[in-house]
CSV table of C-alpha atoms and ligand atoms in Angstrom, one decimal:
chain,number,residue,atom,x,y,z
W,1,UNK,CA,-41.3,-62.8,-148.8
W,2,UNK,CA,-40.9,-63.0,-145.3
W,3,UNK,CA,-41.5,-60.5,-142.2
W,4,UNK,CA,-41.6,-61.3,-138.8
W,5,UNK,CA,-44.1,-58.9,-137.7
W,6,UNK,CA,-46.9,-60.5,-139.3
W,7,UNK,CA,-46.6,-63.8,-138.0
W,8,UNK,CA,-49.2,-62.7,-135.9
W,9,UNK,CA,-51.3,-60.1,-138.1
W,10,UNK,CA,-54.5,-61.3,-140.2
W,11,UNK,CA,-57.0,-59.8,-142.7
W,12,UNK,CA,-60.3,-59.9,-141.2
W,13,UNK,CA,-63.7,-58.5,-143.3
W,14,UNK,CA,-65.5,-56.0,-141.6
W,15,UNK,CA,-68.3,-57.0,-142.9
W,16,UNK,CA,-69.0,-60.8,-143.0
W,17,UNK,CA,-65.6,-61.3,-140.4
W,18,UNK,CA,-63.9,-63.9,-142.4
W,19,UNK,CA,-60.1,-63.9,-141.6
W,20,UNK,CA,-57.7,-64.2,-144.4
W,21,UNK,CA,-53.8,-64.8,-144.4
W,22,UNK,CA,-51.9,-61.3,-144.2
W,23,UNK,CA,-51.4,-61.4,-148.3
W,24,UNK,CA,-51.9,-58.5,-150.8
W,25,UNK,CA,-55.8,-58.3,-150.6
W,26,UNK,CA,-57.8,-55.7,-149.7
W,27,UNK,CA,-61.8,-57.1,-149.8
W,28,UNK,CA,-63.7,-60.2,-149.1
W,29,UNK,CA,-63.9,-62.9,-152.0
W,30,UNK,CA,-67.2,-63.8,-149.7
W,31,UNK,CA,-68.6,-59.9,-149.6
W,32,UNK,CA,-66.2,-57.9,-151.1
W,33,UNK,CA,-66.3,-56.0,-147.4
W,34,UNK,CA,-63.0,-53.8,-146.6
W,35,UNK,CA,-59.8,-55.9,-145.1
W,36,UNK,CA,-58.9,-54.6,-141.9
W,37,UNK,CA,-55.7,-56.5,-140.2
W,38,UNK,CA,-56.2,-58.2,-136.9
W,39,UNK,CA,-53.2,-58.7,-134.4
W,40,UNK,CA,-52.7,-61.7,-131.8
W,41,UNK,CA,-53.3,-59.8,-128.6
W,42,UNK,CA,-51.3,-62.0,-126.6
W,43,UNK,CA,-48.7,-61.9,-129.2
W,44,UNK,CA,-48.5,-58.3,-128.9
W,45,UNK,CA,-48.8,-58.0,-125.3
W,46,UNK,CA,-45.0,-59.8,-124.9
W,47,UNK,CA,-43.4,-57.3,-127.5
W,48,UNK,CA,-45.2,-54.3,-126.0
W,49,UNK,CA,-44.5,-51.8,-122.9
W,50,UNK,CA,-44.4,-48.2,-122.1
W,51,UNK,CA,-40.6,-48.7,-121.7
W,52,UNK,CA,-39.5,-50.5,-124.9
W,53,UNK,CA,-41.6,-47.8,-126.5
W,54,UNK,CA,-39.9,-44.8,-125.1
W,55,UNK,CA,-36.4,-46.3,-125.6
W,56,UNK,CA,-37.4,-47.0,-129.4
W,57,UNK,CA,-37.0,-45.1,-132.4
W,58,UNK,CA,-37.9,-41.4,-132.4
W,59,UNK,CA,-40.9,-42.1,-135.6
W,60,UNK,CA,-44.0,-44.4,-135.8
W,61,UNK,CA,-41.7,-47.4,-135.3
W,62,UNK,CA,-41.3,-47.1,-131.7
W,63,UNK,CA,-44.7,-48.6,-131.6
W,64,UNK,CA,-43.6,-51.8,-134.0
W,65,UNK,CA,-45.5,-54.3,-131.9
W,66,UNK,CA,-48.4,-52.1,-133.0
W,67,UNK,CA,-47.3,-51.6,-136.6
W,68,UNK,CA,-48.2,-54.6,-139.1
W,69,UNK,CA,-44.9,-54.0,-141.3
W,70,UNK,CA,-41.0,-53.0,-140.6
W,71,UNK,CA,-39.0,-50.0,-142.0
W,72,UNK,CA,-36.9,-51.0,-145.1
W,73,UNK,CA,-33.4,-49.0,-145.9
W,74,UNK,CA,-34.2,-45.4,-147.1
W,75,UNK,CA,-36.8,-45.5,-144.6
W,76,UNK,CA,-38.2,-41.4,-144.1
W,77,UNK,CA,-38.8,-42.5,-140.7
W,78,UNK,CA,-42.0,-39.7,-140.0
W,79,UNK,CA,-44.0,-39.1,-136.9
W,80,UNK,CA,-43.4,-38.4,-133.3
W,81,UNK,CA,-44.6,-34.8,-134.4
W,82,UNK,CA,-44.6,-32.5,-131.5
W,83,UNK,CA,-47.7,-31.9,-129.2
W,84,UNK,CA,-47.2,-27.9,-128.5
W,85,UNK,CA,-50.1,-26.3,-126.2
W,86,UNK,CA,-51.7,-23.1,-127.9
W,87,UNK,CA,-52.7,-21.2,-125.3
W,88,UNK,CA,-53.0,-17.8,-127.8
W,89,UNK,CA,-55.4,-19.5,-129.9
W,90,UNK,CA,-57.3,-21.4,-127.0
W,91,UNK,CA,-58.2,-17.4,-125.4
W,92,UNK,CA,-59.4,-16.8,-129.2
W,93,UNK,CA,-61.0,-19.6,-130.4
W,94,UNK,CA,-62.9,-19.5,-126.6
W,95,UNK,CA,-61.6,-23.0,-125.7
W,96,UNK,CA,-61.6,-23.1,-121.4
W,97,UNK,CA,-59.1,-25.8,-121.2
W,98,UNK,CA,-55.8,-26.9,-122.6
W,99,UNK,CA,-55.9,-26.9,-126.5
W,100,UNK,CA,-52.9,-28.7,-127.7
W,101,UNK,CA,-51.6,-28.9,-131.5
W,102,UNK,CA,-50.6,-31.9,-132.7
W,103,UNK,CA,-48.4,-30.5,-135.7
W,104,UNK,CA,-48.0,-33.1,-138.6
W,105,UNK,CA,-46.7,-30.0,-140.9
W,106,UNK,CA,-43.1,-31.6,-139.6
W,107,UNK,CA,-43.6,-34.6,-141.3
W,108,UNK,CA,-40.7,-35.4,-144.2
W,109,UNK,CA,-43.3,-34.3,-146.6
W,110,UNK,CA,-45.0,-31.7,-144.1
W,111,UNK,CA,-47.9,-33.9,-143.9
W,112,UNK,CA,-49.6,-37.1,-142.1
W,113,UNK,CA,-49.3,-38.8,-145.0
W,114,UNK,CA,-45.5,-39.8,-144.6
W,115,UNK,CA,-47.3,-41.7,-141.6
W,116,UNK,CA,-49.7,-44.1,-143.7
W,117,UNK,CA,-46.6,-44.4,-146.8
W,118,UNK,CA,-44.1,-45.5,-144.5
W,119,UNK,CA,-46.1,-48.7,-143.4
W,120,UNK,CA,-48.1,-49.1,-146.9
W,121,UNK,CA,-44.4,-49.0,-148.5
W,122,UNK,CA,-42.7,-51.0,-146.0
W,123,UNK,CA,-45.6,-53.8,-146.8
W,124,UNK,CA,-45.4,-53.4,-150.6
W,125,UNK,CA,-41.3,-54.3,-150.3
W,126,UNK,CA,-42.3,-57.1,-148.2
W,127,UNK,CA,-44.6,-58.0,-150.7
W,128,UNK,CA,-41.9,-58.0,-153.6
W,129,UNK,CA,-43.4,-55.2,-155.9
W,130,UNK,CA,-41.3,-52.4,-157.1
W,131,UNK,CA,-43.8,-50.1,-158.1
W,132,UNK,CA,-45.9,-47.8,-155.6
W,133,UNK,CA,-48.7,-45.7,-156.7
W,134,UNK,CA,-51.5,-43.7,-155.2
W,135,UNK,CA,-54.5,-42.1,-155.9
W,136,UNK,CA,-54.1,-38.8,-154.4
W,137,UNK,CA,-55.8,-35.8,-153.2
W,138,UNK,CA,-52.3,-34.1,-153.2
W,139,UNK,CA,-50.5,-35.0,-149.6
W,140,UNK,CA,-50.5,-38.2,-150.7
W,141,UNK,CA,-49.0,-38.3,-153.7
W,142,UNK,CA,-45.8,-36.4,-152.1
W,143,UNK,CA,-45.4,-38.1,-149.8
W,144,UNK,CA,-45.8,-41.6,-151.7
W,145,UNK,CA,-43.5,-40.0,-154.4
W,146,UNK,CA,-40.9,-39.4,-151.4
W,147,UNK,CA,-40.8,-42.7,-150.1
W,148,UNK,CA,-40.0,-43.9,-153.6
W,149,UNK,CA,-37.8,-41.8,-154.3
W,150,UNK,CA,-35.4,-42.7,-150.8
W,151,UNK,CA,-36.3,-46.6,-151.2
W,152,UNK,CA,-35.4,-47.0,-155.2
W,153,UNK,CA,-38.5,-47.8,-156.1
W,154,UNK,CA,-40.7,-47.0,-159.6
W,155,UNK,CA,-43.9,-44.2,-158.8
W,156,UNK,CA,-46.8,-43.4,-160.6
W,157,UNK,CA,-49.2,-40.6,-158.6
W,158,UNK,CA,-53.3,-40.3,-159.4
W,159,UNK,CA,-54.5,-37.0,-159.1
W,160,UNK,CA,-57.5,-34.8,-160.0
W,161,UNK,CA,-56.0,-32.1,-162.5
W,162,UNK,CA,-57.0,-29.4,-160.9
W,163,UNK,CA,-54.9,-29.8,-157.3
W,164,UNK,CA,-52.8,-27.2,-156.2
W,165,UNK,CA,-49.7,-26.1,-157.7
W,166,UNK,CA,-47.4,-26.7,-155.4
W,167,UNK,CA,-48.2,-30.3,-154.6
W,168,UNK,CA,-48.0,-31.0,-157.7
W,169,UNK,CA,-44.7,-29.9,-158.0
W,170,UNK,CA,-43.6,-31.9,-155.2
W,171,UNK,CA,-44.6,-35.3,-156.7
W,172,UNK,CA,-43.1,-34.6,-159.4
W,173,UNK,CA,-39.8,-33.4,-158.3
W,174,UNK,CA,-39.3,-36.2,-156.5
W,175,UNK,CA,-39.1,-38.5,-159.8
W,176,UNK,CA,-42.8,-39.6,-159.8
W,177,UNK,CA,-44.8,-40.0,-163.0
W,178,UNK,CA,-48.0,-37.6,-162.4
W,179,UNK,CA,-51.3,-38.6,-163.7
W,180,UNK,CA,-53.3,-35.6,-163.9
W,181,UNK,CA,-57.0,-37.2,-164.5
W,182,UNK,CA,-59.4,-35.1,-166.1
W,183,UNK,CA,-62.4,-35.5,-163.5
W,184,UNK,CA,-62.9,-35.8,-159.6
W,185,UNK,CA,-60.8,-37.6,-157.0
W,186,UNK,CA,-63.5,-39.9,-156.8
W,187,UNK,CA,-63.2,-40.7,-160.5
W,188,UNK,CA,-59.3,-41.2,-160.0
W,189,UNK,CA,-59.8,-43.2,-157.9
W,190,UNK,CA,-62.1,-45.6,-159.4
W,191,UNK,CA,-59.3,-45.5,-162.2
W,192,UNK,CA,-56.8,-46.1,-159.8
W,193,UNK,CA,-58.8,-49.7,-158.9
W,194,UNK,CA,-58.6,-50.6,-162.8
W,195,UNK,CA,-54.7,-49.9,-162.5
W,196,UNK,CA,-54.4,-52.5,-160.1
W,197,UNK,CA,-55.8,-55.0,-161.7
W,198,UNK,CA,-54.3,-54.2,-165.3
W,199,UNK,CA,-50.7,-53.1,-164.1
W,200,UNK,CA,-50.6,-55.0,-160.7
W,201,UNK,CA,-48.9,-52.0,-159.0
W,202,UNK,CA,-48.6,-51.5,-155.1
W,203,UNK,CA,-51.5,-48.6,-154.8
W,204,UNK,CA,-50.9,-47.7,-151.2
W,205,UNK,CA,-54.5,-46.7,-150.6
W,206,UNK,CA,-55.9,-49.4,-152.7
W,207,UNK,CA,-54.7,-52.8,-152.7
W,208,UNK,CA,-52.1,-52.0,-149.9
W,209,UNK,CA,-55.0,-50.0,-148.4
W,210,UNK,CA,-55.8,-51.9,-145.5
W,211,UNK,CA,-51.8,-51.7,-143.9
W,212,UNK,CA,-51.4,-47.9,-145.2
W,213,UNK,CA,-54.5,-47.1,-142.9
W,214,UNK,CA,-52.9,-48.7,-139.7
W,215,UNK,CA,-50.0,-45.5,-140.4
W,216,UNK,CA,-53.0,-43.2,-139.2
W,217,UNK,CA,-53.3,-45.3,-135.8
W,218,UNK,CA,-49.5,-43.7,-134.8
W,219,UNK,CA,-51.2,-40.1,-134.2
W,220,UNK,CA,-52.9,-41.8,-131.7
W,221,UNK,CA,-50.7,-43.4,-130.2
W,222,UNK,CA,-48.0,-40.7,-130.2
W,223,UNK,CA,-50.5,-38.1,-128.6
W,224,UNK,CA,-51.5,-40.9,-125.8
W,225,UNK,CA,-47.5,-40.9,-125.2
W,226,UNK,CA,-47.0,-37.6,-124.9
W,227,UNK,CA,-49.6,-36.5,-122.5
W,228,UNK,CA,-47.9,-38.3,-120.4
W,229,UNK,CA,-49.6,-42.1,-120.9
W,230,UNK,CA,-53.0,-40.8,-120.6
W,231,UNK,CA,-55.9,-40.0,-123.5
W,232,UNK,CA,-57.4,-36.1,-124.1
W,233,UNK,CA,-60.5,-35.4,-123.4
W,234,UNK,CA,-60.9,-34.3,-127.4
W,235,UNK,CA,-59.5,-34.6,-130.4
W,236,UNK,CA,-60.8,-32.8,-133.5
W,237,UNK,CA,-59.8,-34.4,-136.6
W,238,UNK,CA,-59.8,-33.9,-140.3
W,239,UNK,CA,-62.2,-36.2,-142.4
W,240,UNK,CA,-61.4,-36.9,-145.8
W,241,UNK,CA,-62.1,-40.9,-146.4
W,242,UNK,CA,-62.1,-41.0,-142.5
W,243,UNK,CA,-59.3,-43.4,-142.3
W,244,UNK,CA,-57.2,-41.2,-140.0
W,245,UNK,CA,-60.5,-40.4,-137.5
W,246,UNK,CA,-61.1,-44.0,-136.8
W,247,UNK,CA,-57.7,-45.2,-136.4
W,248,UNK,CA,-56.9,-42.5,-133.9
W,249,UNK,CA,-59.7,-43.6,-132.0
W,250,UNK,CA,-58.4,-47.2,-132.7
W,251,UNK,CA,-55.0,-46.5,-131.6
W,252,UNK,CA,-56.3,-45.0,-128.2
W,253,UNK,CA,-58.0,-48.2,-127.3
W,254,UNK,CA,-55.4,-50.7,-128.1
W,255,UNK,CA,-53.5,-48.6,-125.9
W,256,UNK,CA,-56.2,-49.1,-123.1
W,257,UNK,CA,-56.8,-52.6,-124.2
W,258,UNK,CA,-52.7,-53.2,-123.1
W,259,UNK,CA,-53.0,-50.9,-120.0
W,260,UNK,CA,-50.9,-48.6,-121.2
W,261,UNK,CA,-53.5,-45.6,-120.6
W,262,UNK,CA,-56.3,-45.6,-118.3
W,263,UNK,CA,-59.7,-45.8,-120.2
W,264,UNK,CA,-61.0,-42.8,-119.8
W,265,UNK,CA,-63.9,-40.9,-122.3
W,266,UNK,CA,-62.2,-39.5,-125.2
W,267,UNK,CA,-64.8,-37.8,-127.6
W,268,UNK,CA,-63.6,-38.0,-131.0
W,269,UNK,CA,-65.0,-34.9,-133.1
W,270,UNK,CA,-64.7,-34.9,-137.1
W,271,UNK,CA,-64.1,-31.5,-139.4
W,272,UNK,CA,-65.3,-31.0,-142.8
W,273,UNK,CA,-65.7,-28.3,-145.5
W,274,UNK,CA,-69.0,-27.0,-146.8
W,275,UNK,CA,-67.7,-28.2,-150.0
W,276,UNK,CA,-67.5,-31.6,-149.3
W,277,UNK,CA,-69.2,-32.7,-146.1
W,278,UNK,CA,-71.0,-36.3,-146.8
W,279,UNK,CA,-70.2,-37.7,-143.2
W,280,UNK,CA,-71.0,-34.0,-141.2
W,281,UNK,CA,-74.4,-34.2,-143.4
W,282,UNK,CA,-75.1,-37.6,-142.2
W,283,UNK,CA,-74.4,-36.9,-138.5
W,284,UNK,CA,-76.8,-34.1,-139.0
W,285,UNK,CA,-79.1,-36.1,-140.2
W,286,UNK,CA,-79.2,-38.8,-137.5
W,287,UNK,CA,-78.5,-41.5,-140.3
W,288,UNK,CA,-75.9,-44.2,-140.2
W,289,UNK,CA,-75.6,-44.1,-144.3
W,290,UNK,CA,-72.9,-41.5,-145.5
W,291,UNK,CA,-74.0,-40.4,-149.4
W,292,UNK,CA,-71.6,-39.2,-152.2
W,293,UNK,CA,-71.6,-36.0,-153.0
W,294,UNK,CA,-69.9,-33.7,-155.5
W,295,UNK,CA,-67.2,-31.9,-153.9
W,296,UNK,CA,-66.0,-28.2,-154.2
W,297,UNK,CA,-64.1,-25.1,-152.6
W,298,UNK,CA,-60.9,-24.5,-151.9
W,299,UNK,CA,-60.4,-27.9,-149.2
W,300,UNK,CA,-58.9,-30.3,-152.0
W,301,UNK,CA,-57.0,-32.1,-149.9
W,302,UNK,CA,-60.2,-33.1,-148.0
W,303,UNK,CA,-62.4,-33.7,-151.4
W,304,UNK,CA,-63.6,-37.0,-151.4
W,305,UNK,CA,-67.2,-36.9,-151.8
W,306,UNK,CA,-67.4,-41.1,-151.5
W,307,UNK,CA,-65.4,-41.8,-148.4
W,308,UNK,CA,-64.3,-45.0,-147.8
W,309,UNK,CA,-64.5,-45.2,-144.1
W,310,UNK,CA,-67.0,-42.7,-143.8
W,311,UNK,CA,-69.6,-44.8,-142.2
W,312,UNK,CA,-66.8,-46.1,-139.5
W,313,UNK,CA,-65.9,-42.6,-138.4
W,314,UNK,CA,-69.6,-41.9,-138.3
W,315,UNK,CA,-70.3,-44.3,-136.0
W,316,UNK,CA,-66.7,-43.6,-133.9
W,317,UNK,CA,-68.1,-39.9,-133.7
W,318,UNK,CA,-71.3,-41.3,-132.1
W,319,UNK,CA,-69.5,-43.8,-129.9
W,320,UNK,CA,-67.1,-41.3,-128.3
W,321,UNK,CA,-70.3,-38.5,-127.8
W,322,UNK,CA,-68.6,-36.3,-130.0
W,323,UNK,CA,-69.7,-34.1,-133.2
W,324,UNK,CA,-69.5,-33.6,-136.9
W,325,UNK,CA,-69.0,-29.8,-138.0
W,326,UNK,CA,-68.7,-29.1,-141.5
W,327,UNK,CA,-67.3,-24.9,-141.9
W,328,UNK,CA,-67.3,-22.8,-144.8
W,329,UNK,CA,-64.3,-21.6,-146.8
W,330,UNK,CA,-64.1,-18.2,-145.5
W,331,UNK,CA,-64.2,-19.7,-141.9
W,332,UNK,CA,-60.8,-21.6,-143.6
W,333,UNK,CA,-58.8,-19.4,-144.3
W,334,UNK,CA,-59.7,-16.8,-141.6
W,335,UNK,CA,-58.4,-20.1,-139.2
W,336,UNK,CA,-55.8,-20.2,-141.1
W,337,UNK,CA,-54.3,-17.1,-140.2
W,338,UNK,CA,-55.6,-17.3,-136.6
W,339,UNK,CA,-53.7,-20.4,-136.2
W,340,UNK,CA,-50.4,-19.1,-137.6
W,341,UNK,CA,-51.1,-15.6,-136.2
W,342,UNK,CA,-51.4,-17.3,-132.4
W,343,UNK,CA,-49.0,-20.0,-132.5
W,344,UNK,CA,-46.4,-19.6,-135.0
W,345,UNK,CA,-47.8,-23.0,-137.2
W,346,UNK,CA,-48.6,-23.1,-140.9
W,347,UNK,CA,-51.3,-25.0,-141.8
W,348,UNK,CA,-52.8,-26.2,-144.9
W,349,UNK,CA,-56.7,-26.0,-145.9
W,350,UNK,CA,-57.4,-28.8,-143.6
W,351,UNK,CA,-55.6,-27.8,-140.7
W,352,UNK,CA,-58.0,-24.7,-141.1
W,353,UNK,CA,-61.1,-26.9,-141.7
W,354,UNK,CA,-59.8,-27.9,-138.0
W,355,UNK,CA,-59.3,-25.2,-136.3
W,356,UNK,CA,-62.8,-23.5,-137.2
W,357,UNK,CA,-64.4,-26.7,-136.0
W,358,UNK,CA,-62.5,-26.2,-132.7
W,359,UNK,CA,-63.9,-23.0,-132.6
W,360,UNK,CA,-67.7,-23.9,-133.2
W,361,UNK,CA,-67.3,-26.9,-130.8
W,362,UNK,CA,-66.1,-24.5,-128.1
W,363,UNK,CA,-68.5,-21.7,-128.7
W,364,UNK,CA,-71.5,-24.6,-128.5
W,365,UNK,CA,-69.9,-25.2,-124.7
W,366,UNK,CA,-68.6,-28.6,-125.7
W,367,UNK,CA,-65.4,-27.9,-123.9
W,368,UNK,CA,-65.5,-27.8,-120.1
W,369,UNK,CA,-62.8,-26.1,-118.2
W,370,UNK,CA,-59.6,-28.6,-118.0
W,371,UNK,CA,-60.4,-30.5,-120.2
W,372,UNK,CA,-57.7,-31.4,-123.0
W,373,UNK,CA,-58.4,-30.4,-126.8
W,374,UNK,CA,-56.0,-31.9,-129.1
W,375,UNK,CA,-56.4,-30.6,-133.0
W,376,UNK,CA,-54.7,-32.5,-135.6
W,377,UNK,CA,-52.7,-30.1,-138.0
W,378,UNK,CA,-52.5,-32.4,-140.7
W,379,UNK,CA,-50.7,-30.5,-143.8
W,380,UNK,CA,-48.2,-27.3,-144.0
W,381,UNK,CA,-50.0,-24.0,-145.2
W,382,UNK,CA,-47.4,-23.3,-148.1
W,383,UNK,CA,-48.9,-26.5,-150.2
W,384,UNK,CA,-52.4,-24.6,-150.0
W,385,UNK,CA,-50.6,-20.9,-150.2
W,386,UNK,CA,-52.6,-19.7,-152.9
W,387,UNK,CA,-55.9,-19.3,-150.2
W,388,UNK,CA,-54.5,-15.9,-149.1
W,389,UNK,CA,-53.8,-14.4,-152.2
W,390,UNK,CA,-54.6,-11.2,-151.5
W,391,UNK,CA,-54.7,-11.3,-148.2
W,392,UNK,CA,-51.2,-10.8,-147.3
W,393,UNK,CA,-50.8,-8.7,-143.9
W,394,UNK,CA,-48.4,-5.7,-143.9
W,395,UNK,CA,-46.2,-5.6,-146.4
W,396,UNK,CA,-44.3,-2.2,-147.0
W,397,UNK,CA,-41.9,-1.2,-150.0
W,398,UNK,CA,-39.6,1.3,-149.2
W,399,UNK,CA,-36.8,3.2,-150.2
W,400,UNK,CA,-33.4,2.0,-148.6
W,401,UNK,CA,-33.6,5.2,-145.8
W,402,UNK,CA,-34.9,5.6,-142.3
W,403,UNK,CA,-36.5,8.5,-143.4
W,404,UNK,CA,-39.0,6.5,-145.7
W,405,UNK,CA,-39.0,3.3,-143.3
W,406,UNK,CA,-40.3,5.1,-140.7
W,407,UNK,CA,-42.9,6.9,-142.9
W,408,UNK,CA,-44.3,3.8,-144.1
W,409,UNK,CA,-44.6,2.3,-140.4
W,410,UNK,CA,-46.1,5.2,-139.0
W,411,UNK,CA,-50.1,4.8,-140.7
W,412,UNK,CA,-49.6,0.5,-140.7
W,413,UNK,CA,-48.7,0.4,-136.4
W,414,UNK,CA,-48.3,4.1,-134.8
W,415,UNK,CA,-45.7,3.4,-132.3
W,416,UNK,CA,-43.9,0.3,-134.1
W,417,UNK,CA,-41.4,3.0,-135.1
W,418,UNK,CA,-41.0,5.4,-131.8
W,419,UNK,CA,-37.2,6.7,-131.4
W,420,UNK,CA,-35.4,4.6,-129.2
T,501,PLP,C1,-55.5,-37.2,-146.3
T,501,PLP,C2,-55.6,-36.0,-145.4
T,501,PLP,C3,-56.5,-36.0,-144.3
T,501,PLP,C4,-57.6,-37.1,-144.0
T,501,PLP,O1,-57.3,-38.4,-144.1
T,501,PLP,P1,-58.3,-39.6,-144.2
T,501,PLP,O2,-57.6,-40.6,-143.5
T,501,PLP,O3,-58.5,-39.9,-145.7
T,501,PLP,O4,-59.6,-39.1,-143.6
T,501,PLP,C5,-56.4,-34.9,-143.4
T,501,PLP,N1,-55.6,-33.9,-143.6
T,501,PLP,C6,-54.8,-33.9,-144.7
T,501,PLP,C7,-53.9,-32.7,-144.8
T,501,PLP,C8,-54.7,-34.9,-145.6
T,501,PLP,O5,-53.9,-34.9,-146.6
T,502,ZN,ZN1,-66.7,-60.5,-146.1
């Protein structure tokens, strides 16, 4: 199979730094290090400008010369997310400056992970297989199970069986054949690496791992774009393997690298849960090794307790000057509702995992005043709806009459109801 765009992409180790051709391989045969591709700066320094970008597709493929794959038909085309400020929930959560949402809810699956699909899928057509899989901790599996669905290809999703409901659903109802494995993420996972070798199917964040994690360097990009070619002064991010952390940071500094932004300090801060906090606990720690833990609580779609980059967003965390929080899940869901009660957006557990970090950076003064926080909402709140069960705000039932309407105001919000 042929595709132009990675004439000048290879696979290099991270470990031992061995280049390989841009093939289906995702570690060393020398080390059995992670595959990371590699593109030909001067090659991508003719295909790239602010111009071209802005005049390019409205989703991740504006930034093509960037991107190590291209968009087959059926497509989803995801990202370009907006960047909305959130001045109601900057006054709450005490942040001084500009706190800006980057909301990945609007996503075709209503999460990032249409971002890293589009560009794993796109490879594994160029790569001639027709079935995609994925070991999932939910977002993923939709989102995978999506992209199959709109390109004709086969789907199999790998998923701890006891995710939440409703992503669940969504896999399935898009025509994907759901695993349920009896065990942890981290244990479908590992079963997910003996599918590959027995079945020899595309698993985006296995074999086709190292070109679905360049999908994550987009959120980036896109939030370097639209703050008008320039990089925040934070961005708090969501850590589950840490993929997504590190690429941002990634993506903001093969912006610089082409002059397309100034260089300027961007501290990159990572959010975890309680429940599953292996990188926060290392960063607290003052170690460079991240261990495995067990992970619980209600943050599934954050649960990996073996991360796969976790050491790279580590030491990205510690490179930028930022911090690793890790909040508990009452802090969750109370940000939850803060963050749809002050700015209209729905988030999932992570995107509360988030937003409660922003809120213990800001009250340890690591904001100062005009200085940019972006937050990465990375999931929509009605996948992870079962979290406020019981804590539904004011609902009323009421007889069809004004009479009773008003009644039933009166003790929830005196004045709601005054005659007008
Ligand atoms: C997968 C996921 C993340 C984190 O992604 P990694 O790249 O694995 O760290 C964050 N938020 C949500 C909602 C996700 O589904
Ligand atoms: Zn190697």
């Amino acid at each position: 199979m042929t595709d132009q765009t990675l004439e000048y992409v290879v696979l290099r180790c991270r470990g031992c730094q061995t280049a390989y051709p841009a093939a289906l391989e995702y570690a060393c045969s020398r080390c059995l290090g992670p595959l990371d591709p590699e593109y030909d700066a001067e090659e991508v320094a003719k295909r790239l400008s602010r111009d071209g970008i802005e005049a390019g597709p409205r989703s991740i493929w504006r930034y093509a010369p960037l991107l190590p794959a291209s968009p087959g038909p059926g497509d989803l085309a995801p990202g370009l997310t907006p960047l909305v400020p959130a001045p109601r929930l900057a006054e709450a959560l005490g942040v001084p400056g500009p706190l800006l949402l980057k909301d990945d809810t609007r996503n075709p699956t209503n999460s990032f992970k249409d971002r890293v699909v589009a560009v794993a899928v796109a490879r594994a057509r160029a790569f001639g297989l027709s079935t995609v899989a994925c070991a999932s901790t939910g977002n993923l599996a939709g989102a995978t199970a999506a992209a199959a669905a709109a390109q004709g290809l086969e789907c199999v999703v790998v998923i701890p069986a006891d995710l939440e409901a409703g992503k669940v659903a969504s896999a399935a109802a898009f025509g994907a054949t759901v695993v349920a494995v009896e065990g942890s993420y981290d244990q479908a996972n590992r079963l997910s690496m003996q599918a590959v070798e027995a079945f020899g199917w595309g698993f985006v964040n296995v074999n086709l791992r190292p070109w679905y994690a360049e999908g994550s360097k987009t959120v980036g990009l896109e939030v370097a774009e639209q703050l008008g070619w320039s990089l925040p002064e934070h961005v708090v991010v969501p850590i589950a393997s840490g993929a997504l952390l590190t690429k941002v940071h990634q993506g903001f500094g093969v912006l610089a690298d082409h002059g397309l932004v100034e260089r300027t300090p961007a501290k990159v801060h990572g959010a975890q849960s309680v429940g599953c906090s292996p990188v926060a606990a290392a960063f607290a720690a003052g170690v460079d090794e991240v261990t495995p833990v067990r992970p619980s609580g209600i943050v599934k779609s954050l649960a990996i307790g073996d991360p796969a980059d976790g050491a790279e967003a580590l030491a990205t965390v510690r490179g930028t000057g930022g911090r690793v929080e890790a909040v508990d899940d009452s802090e969750v869901v109370e940000a939850i509702e803060l963050l749809a009660r002050t700015t209209g957006v729905f988030g999932e557990t992570a995107a509360g995992v988030t937003v409660a970090t922003v809120g213990r950076l800001a009250a340890r003064g690591e904001f100062r005043p005009g200085e940019r926080v972006v937050a990465l909402i990375t999931g929509h709140g009605l996948k992870t709806r079962e979290v406020l069960d019981g804590r539904a705000g004011a609902t009323v039932t009421v007889r069809p009459n004004i009479d009773a309407l008003s009644e039933a105001l009166e003790p929830l919000r005196p004045g709601l109801a005054v005659p007008g």
